[in-house]
Amino acid sequence: MLEYDDRIAVAVSGGKDSISLLHILTKMELEYPKASLVAVTVDEGIEGYRDEALRIAARNCRKLNIEHHIISFKELYSYSLDEIVRHLKEEGRNKLTPCAYCGVLRRKALNIVARDVNADKVATAHTLDDETQTILLNIFHGDLSRLARGKPITDQVHPKLMPRAKPFCQIPEKETALYAYIRKIQFQGIPCPYASEAMRNDMRLFLSRMEEKHAGTKFAVFKSMERIRPAIEKMFKRERLRKCIRCGEPTVGNICRACEMLLQLFDA
Ligand code: SF4
Ligand code: ZN
């Protein structure tokens, strides 16, 4: 996933997974003098939650002597996630959850900040749990093209689109937590206030129950997907990316999903 001379932007949210990833990559990077690390954090603007996570992320970066860059929804999109959610509630017409907006806007923000710091790749701390939840969610939504695209390392398909690597994709969440506890690493323990509204939460409970009863379920789902993916990839021809007519970021259509979402919300 990672090359000996990569400049890696580690996406650090402040939670146990991303902070553990930052500590582990910092340790590994010592062996590779040509590689470098930089931490990047997206501040979605979630009051009472993200503020503490930002402090924890910054403290860990200082301790590890890692350069840290923060990009916020407010500065990038003019609206924080809290403001978007308030607007959604006032309008009362939208069926999408806060996570649906957050995911799209954060992916774009992460790509922009990683490019700004001249990274070659973005490393995210998606664990085996996250990956298996995403696989099942895509199946439940019938979204096969996304199932094909959700690889542990993405290919660089556009000069403005950073390849993303998920070094923890086969590591259960319990183990990243265990690592953080054993190494006495400080991380944010409270969950995001919007997390319970997402379908992902139901999937998490389902998979955890299955894993408890039938150990190895999560690995089986992940490995099955790895074997099936090449066949699914063949079903979709690679879409050519172009520039969003509003923001210039890579997109398959005329306008990127983030711009489209914000337009529907605030300019409709
Ligand atoms: Fe964003 Fe949802 Fe994650 Fe909260 S739980 S940070 S709203 S994706
Ligand atoms: Zn756009």
mmCIF file of C-alpha atoms and ligand atoms in Angstrom:
data_model
loop_
_atom_site.group_PDB
_atom_site.id
_atom_site.type_symbol
_atom_site.label_atom_id
_atom_site.label_comp_id
_atom_site.label_asym_id
_atom_site.label_seq_id
_atom_site.Cartn_x
_atom_site.Cartn_y
_atom_site.Cartn_z
ATOM 1 C CA MET A 1 0.000 0.000 0.000
ATOM 2 C CA LEU A 2 2.761 2.408 0.876
ATOM 3 C CA GLU A 3 6.079 3.003 -0.910
ATOM 4 C CA TYR A 4 9.464 3.578 0.707
ATOM 5 C CA ASP A 5 9.541 7.231 -0.445
ATOM 6 C CA ASP A 6 5.882 8.227 -0.057
ATOM 7 C CA ARG A 7 4.817 11.440 1.577
ATOM 8 C CA ILE A 8 1.806 10.168 3.473
ATOM 9 C CA ALA A 9 -1.031 12.326 4.711
ATOM 10 C CA VAL A 10 -2.512 10.464 7.676
ATOM 11 C CA ALA A 11 -6.159 11.326 8.231
ATOM 12 C CA VAL A 12 -6.380 11.864 11.981
ATOM 13 C CA SER A 13 -9.786 12.398 13.539
ATOM 14 C CA GLY A 14 -8.717 12.046 17.165
ATOM 15 C CA GLY A 15 -10.426 8.672 17.707
ATOM 16 C CA LYS A 16 -8.609 5.494 18.726
ATOM 17 C CA ASP A 17 -8.218 4.102 15.204
ATOM 18 C CA SER A 18 -6.640 7.135 13.574
ATOM 19 C CA ILE A 19 -4.447 7.998 16.549
ATOM 20 C CA SER A 20 -3.173 4.410 16.719
ATOM 21 C CA LEU A 21 -2.475 4.515 12.974
ATOM 22 C CA LEU A 22 -0.518 7.726 13.376
ATOM 23 C CA HIS A 23 1.603 6.205 16.163
ATOM 24 C CA ILE A 24 2.273 3.000 14.206
ATOM 25 C CA LEU A 25 3.143 4.780 10.948
ATOM 26 C CA THR A 26 5.433 7.176 12.815
ATOM 27 C CA LYS A 27 7.284 4.201 14.226
ATOM 28 C CA MET A 28 7.512 2.508 10.819
ATOM 29 C CA GLU A 29 8.575 5.668 9.057
ATOM 30 C CA LEU A 30 11.796 5.775 11.119
ATOM 31 C CA GLU A 31 12.983 2.812 9.047
ATOM 32 C CA TYR A 32 12.363 4.669 5.764
ATOM 33 C CA PRO A 33 14.424 7.869 5.573
ATOM 34 C CA LYS A 34 12.926 8.898 2.238
ATOM 35 C CA ALA A 35 9.324 8.647 3.466
ATOM 36 C CA SER A 36 7.584 11.400 5.381
ATOM 37 C CA LEU A 37 4.368 11.803 7.321
ATOM 38 C CA VAL A 38 1.993 14.661 7.793
ATOM 39 C CA ALA A 39 -1.231 14.554 9.806
ATOM 40 C CA VAL A 40 -4.402 16.060 8.376
ATOM 41 C CA THR A 41 -7.657 16.606 10.229
ATOM 42 C CA VAL A 42 -11.042 17.624 8.898
ATOM 43 C CA ASP A 43 -13.048 19.805 11.274
ATOM 44 C CA GLU A 44 -16.666 19.191 10.282
ATOM 45 C CA GLY A 45 -17.929 21.660 12.860
ATOM 46 C CA ILE A 46 -19.730 19.399 15.350
ATOM 47 C CA GLU A 47 -20.060 21.282 18.599
ATOM 48 C CA GLY A 48 -19.119 19.451 21.782
ATOM 49 C CA TYR A 49 -17.495 16.643 19.825
ATOM 50 C CA ARG A 50 -14.989 17.693 17.193
ATOM 51 C CA ASP A 51 -13.421 20.449 19.357
ATOM 52 C CA GLU A 52 -12.121 17.916 21.866
ATOM 53 C CA ALA A 53 -10.991 15.527 19.109
ATOM 54 C CA LEU A 54 -9.013 18.351 17.478
ATOM 55 C CA ARG A 55 -7.193 19.086 20.744
ATOM 56 C CA ILE A 56 -6.352 15.396 21.184
ATOM 57 C CA ALA A 57 -5.155 15.063 17.580
ATOM 58 C CA ALA A 58 -2.971 18.165 17.934
ATOM 59 C CA ARG A 59 -1.507 16.938 21.235
ATOM 60 C CA ASN A 60 -0.569 13.567 19.728
ATOM 61 C CA CYS A 61 1.031 15.240 16.699
ATOM 62 C CA ARG A 62 3.105 17.517 18.952
ATOM 63 C CA LYS A 63 4.218 14.537 20.993
ATOM 64 C CA LEU A 64 5.267 12.631 17.869
ATOM 65 C CA ASN A 65 6.730 15.725 16.229
ATOM 66 C CA ILE A 66 4.455 15.404 13.209
ATOM 67 C CA GLU A 67 3.329 18.375 11.154
ATOM 68 C CA HIS A 68 -0.447 18.844 11.549
ATOM 69 C CA HIS A 69 -2.875 20.565 9.162
ATOM 70 C CA ILE A 70 -6.550 21.214 9.765
ATOM 71 C CA ILE A 71 -9.208 21.996 7.178
ATOM 72 C CA SER A 72 -12.750 22.930 8.181
ATOM 73 C CA PHE A 73 -16.133 22.600 6.473
ATOM 74 C CA LYS A 74 -16.831 26.182 7.459
ATOM 75 C CA GLU A 75 -13.829 27.617 5.628
ATOM 76 C CA LEU A 76 -14.189 25.296 2.656
ATOM 77 C CA TYR A 77 -17.960 25.234 2.176
ATOM 78 C CA SER A 78 -19.122 28.230 4.248
ATOM 79 C CA TYR A 79 -21.253 25.913 6.425
ATOM 80 C CA SER A 80 -20.373 23.703 9.357
ATOM 81 C CA LEU A 81 -22.012 20.273 9.656
ATOM 82 C CA ASP A 82 -24.098 21.575 12.587
ATOM 83 C CA GLU A 83 -25.414 24.362 10.359
ATOM 84 C CA ILE A 84 -26.222 21.885 7.593
ATOM 85 C CA VAL A 85 -28.091 19.627 10.035
ATOM 86 C CA ARG A 86 -30.016 22.595 11.466
ATOM 87 C CA HIS A 87 -31.007 23.591 7.963
ATOM 88 C CA LEU A 88 -32.097 20.019 7.163
ATOM 89 C CA LYS A 89 -34.322 19.960 10.251
ATOM 90 C CA GLU A 90 -35.871 23.341 9.452
ATOM 91 C CA GLU A 91 -36.601 22.255 5.892
ATOM 92 C CA GLY A 92 -37.906 18.857 7.035
ATOM 93 C CA ARG A 93 -37.849 17.526 3.468
ATOM 94 C CA ASN A 94 -34.590 15.672 3.272
ATOM 95 C CA LYS A 95 -34.272 11.961 3.762
ATOM 96 C CA LEU A 96 -30.465 11.872 3.933
ATOM 97 C CA THR A 97 -28.772 11.510 7.308
ATOM 98 C CA PRO A 98 -26.082 13.900 8.613
ATOM 99 C CA CYS A 99 -23.520 11.146 7.906
ATOM 100 C CA ALA A 100 -24.455 11.104 4.222
ATOM 101 C CA TYR A 101 -23.512 14.793 3.949
ATOM 102 C CA CYS A 102 -20.540 14.461 6.250
ATOM 103 C CA GLY A 103 -19.051 11.537 4.311
ATOM 104 C CA VAL A 104 -19.176 13.285 0.929
ATOM 105 C CA LEU A 105 -17.955 16.648 2.212
ATOM 106 C CA ARG A 106 -15.195 15.090 4.291
ATOM 107 C CA ARG A 107 -13.860 12.976 1.424
ATOM 108 C CA LYS A 108 -13.535 16.067 -0.708
ATOM 109 C CA ALA A 109 -11.944 18.088 2.123
ATOM 110 C CA LEU A 110 -9.436 15.330 2.798
ATOM 111 C CA ASN A 111 -8.459 15.171 -0.852
ATOM 112 C CA ILE A 112 -7.932 18.948 -0.956
ATOM 113 C CA VAL A 113 -5.870 19.167 2.226
ATOM 114 C CA ALA A 114 -3.725 16.166 1.232
ATOM 115 C CA ARG A 115 -2.984 17.790 -2.097
ATOM 116 C CA ASP A 116 -2.197 21.101 -0.394
ATOM 117 C CA VAL A 117 0.468 19.427 1.750
ATOM 118 C CA ASN A 118 1.977 17.709 -1.340
ATOM 119 C CA ALA A 119 1.175 14.205 -0.186
ATOM 120 C CA ASP A 120 1.467 11.200 -2.495
ATOM 121 C CA LYS A 121 -1.194 9.233 -0.650
ATOM 122 C CA VAL A 122 -3.803 9.576 2.046
ATOM 123 C CA ALA A 123 -3.799 6.883 4.732
ATOM 124 C CA THR A 124 -7.072 6.435 6.578
ATOM 125 C CA ALA A 125 -7.690 4.291 9.641
ATOM 126 C CA HIS A 126 -10.629 2.269 8.332
ATOM 127 C CA THR A 127 -10.605 -0.978 10.260
ATOM 128 C CA LEU A 128 -11.897 -4.445 9.413
ATOM 129 C CA ASP A 129 -15.128 -3.419 11.145
ATOM 130 C CA ASP A 130 -15.540 -0.317 8.979
ATOM 131 C CA GLU A 131 -14.744 -2.232 5.822
ATOM 132 C CA THR A 132 -17.192 -5.062 6.460
ATOM 133 C CA GLN A 133 -19.933 -2.580 7.421
ATOM 134 C CA THR A 134 -19.322 -0.713 4.139
ATOM 135 C CA ILE A 135 -19.404 -3.928 2.105
ATOM 136 C CA LEU A 136 -22.754 -4.949 3.572
ATOM 137 C CA LEU A 137 -24.149 -1.404 3.321
ATOM 138 C CA ASN A 138 -23.291 -1.292 -0.384
ATOM 139 C CA ILE A 139 -24.967 -4.671 -0.875
ATOM 140 C CA PHE A 140 -28.053 -3.536 1.049
ATOM 141 C CA HIS A 141 -28.182 -0.388 -1.095
ATOM 142 C CA GLY A 142 -27.616 -2.430 -4.253
ATOM 143 C CA ASP A 143 -24.655 -0.211 -5.105
ATOM 144 C CA LEU A 144 -22.357 -2.553 -7.015
ATOM 145 C CA SER A 145 -20.148 0.114 -8.554
ATOM 146 C CA ARG A 146 -19.270 1.411 -5.095
ATOM 147 C CA LEU A 147 -18.637 -2.162 -4.000
ATOM 148 C CA ALA A 148 -16.115 -2.447 -6.844
ATOM 149 C CA ARG A 149 -14.447 0.859 -5.970
ATOM 150 C CA GLY A 150 -14.054 0.230 -2.226
ATOM 151 C CA LYS A 151 -10.573 -1.266 -2.480
ATOM 152 C CA PRO A 152 -8.053 -1.138 0.381
ATOM 153 C CA ILE A 153 -5.857 0.986 -1.903
ATOM 154 C CA THR A 154 -7.371 3.063 -4.676
ATOM 155 C CA ASP A 155 -5.646 3.665 -8.014
ATOM 156 C CA GLN A 156 -4.683 7.169 -9.024
ATOM 157 C CA VAL A 157 -7.207 7.830 -11.771
ATOM 158 C CA HIS A 158 -6.867 11.611 -11.924
ATOM 159 C CA PRO A 159 -3.940 13.925 -11.107
ATOM 160 C CA LYS A 160 -6.114 15.827 -8.606
ATOM 161 C CA LEU A 161 -7.431 12.713 -6.886
ATOM 162 C CA MET A 162 -5.151 11.381 -4.168
ATOM 163 C CA PRO A 163 -4.801 7.588 -3.914
ATOM 164 C CA ARG A 164 -6.211 6.398 -0.595
ATOM 165 C CA ALA A 165 -4.754 3.535 1.427
ATOM 166 C CA LYS A 166 -6.339 1.742 4.361
ATOM 167 C CA PRO A 167 -3.505 0.022 6.251
ATOM 168 C CA PHE A 168 -5.871 -1.174 9.030
ATOM 169 C CA CYS A 169 -8.418 -2.783 6.707
ATOM 170 C CA GLN A 170 -7.749 -6.242 8.163
ATOM 171 C CA ILE A 171 -7.332 -5.115 11.767
ATOM 172 C CA PRO A 172 -10.387 -5.509 14.017
ATOM 173 C CA GLU A 173 -11.403 -2.348 15.859
ATOM 174 C CA LYS A 174 -10.902 -4.104 19.190
ATOM 175 C CA GLU A 175 -7.209 -4.445 18.375
ATOM 176 C CA THR A 176 -6.679 -0.776 17.550
ATOM 177 C CA ALA A 177 -8.369 0.018 20.870
ATOM 178 C CA LEU A 178 -6.170 -2.512 22.657
ATOM 179 C CA TYR A 179 -3.060 -0.981 21.068
ATOM 180 C CA ALA A 180 -4.084 2.497 22.208
ATOM 181 C CA TYR A 181 -4.752 1.290 25.779
ATOM 182 C CA ILE A 182 -1.506 -0.690 26.055
ATOM 183 C CA ARG A 183 0.565 2.208 24.689
ATOM 184 C CA LYS A 184 -1.366 4.633 26.932
ATOM 185 C CA ILE A 185 -2.239 6.742 23.915
ATOM 186 C CA GLN A 186 -4.747 9.495 24.474
ATOM 187 C CA PHE A 187 -7.787 9.397 22.162
ATOM 188 C CA GLN A 188 -11.332 10.653 22.079
ATOM 189 C CA GLY A 189 -13.751 8.160 23.568
ATOM 190 C CA ILE A 190 -17.168 9.725 23.018
ATOM 191 C CA PRO A 191 -19.083 8.962 19.819
ATOM 192 C CA CYS A 192 -20.281 11.571 17.339
ATOM 193 C CA PRO A 193 -23.780 12.831 18.309
ATOM 194 C CA TYR A 194 -25.054 12.092 14.780
ATOM 195 C CA ALA A 195 -23.703 8.520 14.560
ATOM 196 C CA SER A 196 -26.838 6.819 15.899
ATOM 197 C CA GLU A 197 -28.948 8.139 12.988
ATOM 198 C CA ALA A 198 -26.970 6.223 10.378
ATOM 199 C CA MET A 199 -27.812 2.801 8.923
ATOM 200 C CA ARG A 200 -24.150 1.950 9.524
ATOM 201 C CA ASN A 201 -24.997 1.723 13.184
ATOM 202 C CA ASP A 202 -27.491 -1.096 12.545
ATOM 203 C CA MET A 203 -24.868 -2.865 10.452
ATOM 204 C CA ARG A 204 -22.303 -2.508 13.237
ATOM 205 C CA LEU A 205 -24.662 -4.129 15.743
ATOM 206 C CA PHE A 206 -25.561 -6.910 13.324
ATOM 207 C CA LEU A 207 -21.938 -7.743 12.505
ATOM 208 C CA SER A 208 -20.888 -7.609 16.150
ATOM 209 C CA ARG A 209 -23.655 -10.022 17.106
ATOM 210 C CA MET A 210 -22.658 -12.365 14.285
ATOM 211 C CA GLU A 211 -18.980 -12.155 15.235
ATOM 212 C CA GLU A 212 -19.807 -12.951 18.854
ATOM 213 C CA LYS A 213 -21.759 -16.054 17.873
ATOM 214 C CA HIS A 214 -19.604 -17.068 14.904
ATOM 215 C CA ALA A 215 -16.027 -15.902 15.339
ATOM 216 C CA GLY A 216 -14.384 -15.005 12.040
ATOM 217 C CA THR A 217 -17.510 -13.594 10.365
ATOM 218 C CA LYS A 218 -15.927 -10.198 9.667
ATOM 219 C CA PHE A 219 -12.800 -11.723 8.109
ATOM 220 C CA ALA A 220 -14.976 -14.031 6.010
ATOM 221 C CA VAL A 221 -16.982 -11.068 4.649
ATOM 222 C CA PHE A 222 -13.808 -9.084 3.910
ATOM 223 C CA LYS A 223 -11.974 -11.971 2.241
ATOM 224 C CA SER A 224 -15.007 -12.981 0.177
ATOM 225 C CA MET A 225 -15.273 -9.436 -1.124
ATOM 226 C CA GLU A 226 -11.571 -9.360 -2.029
ATOM 227 C CA ARG A 227 -12.064 -12.480 -4.129
ATOM 228 C CA ILE A 228 -15.277 -11.331 -5.799
ATOM 229 C CA ARG A 229 -14.174 -7.736 -6.486
ATOM 230 C CA PRO A 230 -12.174 -8.350 -9.713
ATOM 231 C CA ALA A 231 -15.286 -9.890 -11.301
ATOM 232 C CA ILE A 232 -17.474 -6.955 -10.220
ATOM 233 C CA GLU A 233 -14.872 -4.470 -11.476
ATOM 234 C CA LYS A 234 -15.166 -5.974 -14.952
ATOM 235 C CA MET A 235 -18.874 -5.109 -14.973
ATOM 236 C CA PHE A 236 -18.122 -1.395 -14.870
ATOM 237 C CA LYS A 237 -15.951 0.422 -17.296
ATOM 238 C CA ARG A 238 -13.747 2.995 -15.635
ATOM 239 C CA GLU A 239 -15.425 6.375 -15.801
ATOM 240 C CA ARG A 240 -13.347 9.258 -17.069
ATOM 241 C CA LEU A 241 -13.036 11.977 -14.467
ATOM 242 C CA ARG A 242 -13.389 15.629 -15.385
ATOM 243 C CA LYS A 243 -13.437 18.916 -13.502
ATOM 244 C CA CYS A 244 -16.481 20.033 -11.513
ATOM 245 C CA ILE A 245 -17.809 23.175 -13.194
ATOM 246 C CA ARG A 246 -18.264 24.861 -9.805
ATOM 247 C CA CYS A 247 -15.194 23.947 -7.786
ATOM 248 C CA GLY A 248 -12.751 22.308 -10.223
ATOM 249 C CA GLU A 249 -12.447 19.097 -8.192
ATOM 250 C CA PRO A 250 -12.513 15.732 -10.011
ATOM 251 C CA THR A 251 -15.950 14.305 -10.740
ATOM 252 C CA VAL A 252 -17.651 11.893 -13.128
ATOM 253 C CA GLY A 253 -20.452 14.310 -14.039
ATOM 254 C CA ASN A 254 -20.500 18.044 -14.646
ATOM 255 C CA ILE A 255 -20.725 18.853 -10.992
ATOM 256 C CA CYS A 256 -19.253 17.023 -8.010
ATOM 257 C CA ARG A 257 -21.478 15.376 -5.409
ATOM 258 C CA ALA A 258 -20.420 17.833 -2.682
ATOM 259 C CA CYS A 259 -21.363 20.890 -4.778
ATOM 260 C CA GLU A 260 -24.589 19.188 -5.811
ATOM 261 C CA MET A 261 -25.580 18.490 -2.192
ATOM 262 C CA LEU A 262 -24.836 22.035 -1.074
ATOM 263 C CA LEU A 263 -26.676 23.517 -4.057
ATOM 264 C CA GLN A 264 -29.753 21.416 -3.328
ATOM 265 C CA LEU A 265 -29.681 22.515 0.291
ATOM 266 C CA PHE A 266 -28.958 26.205 0.097
ATOM 267 C CA ASP A 267 -29.636 27.423 -3.429
ATOM 268 C CA ALA A 268 -32.758 25.461 -4.294
HETATM 269 FE FE1 SF4 B 1 -19.649 12.578 10.290
HETATM 270 FE FE2 SF4 B 1 -21.445 10.658 10.782
HETATM 271 FE FE3 SF4 B 1 -18.888 10.284 11.392
HETATM 272 FE FE4 SF4 B 1 -20.362 12.018 12.783
HETATM 273 S S1 SF4 B 1 -20.655 9.791 12.677
HETATM 274 S S2 SF4 B 1 -18.270 12.359 12.048
HETATM 275 S S3 SF4 B 1 -21.689 12.864 11.186
HETATM 276 S S4 SF4 B 1 -19.751 10.535 9.324
HETATM 277 ZN ZN ZN B 2 -17.666 20.746 -7.051
#
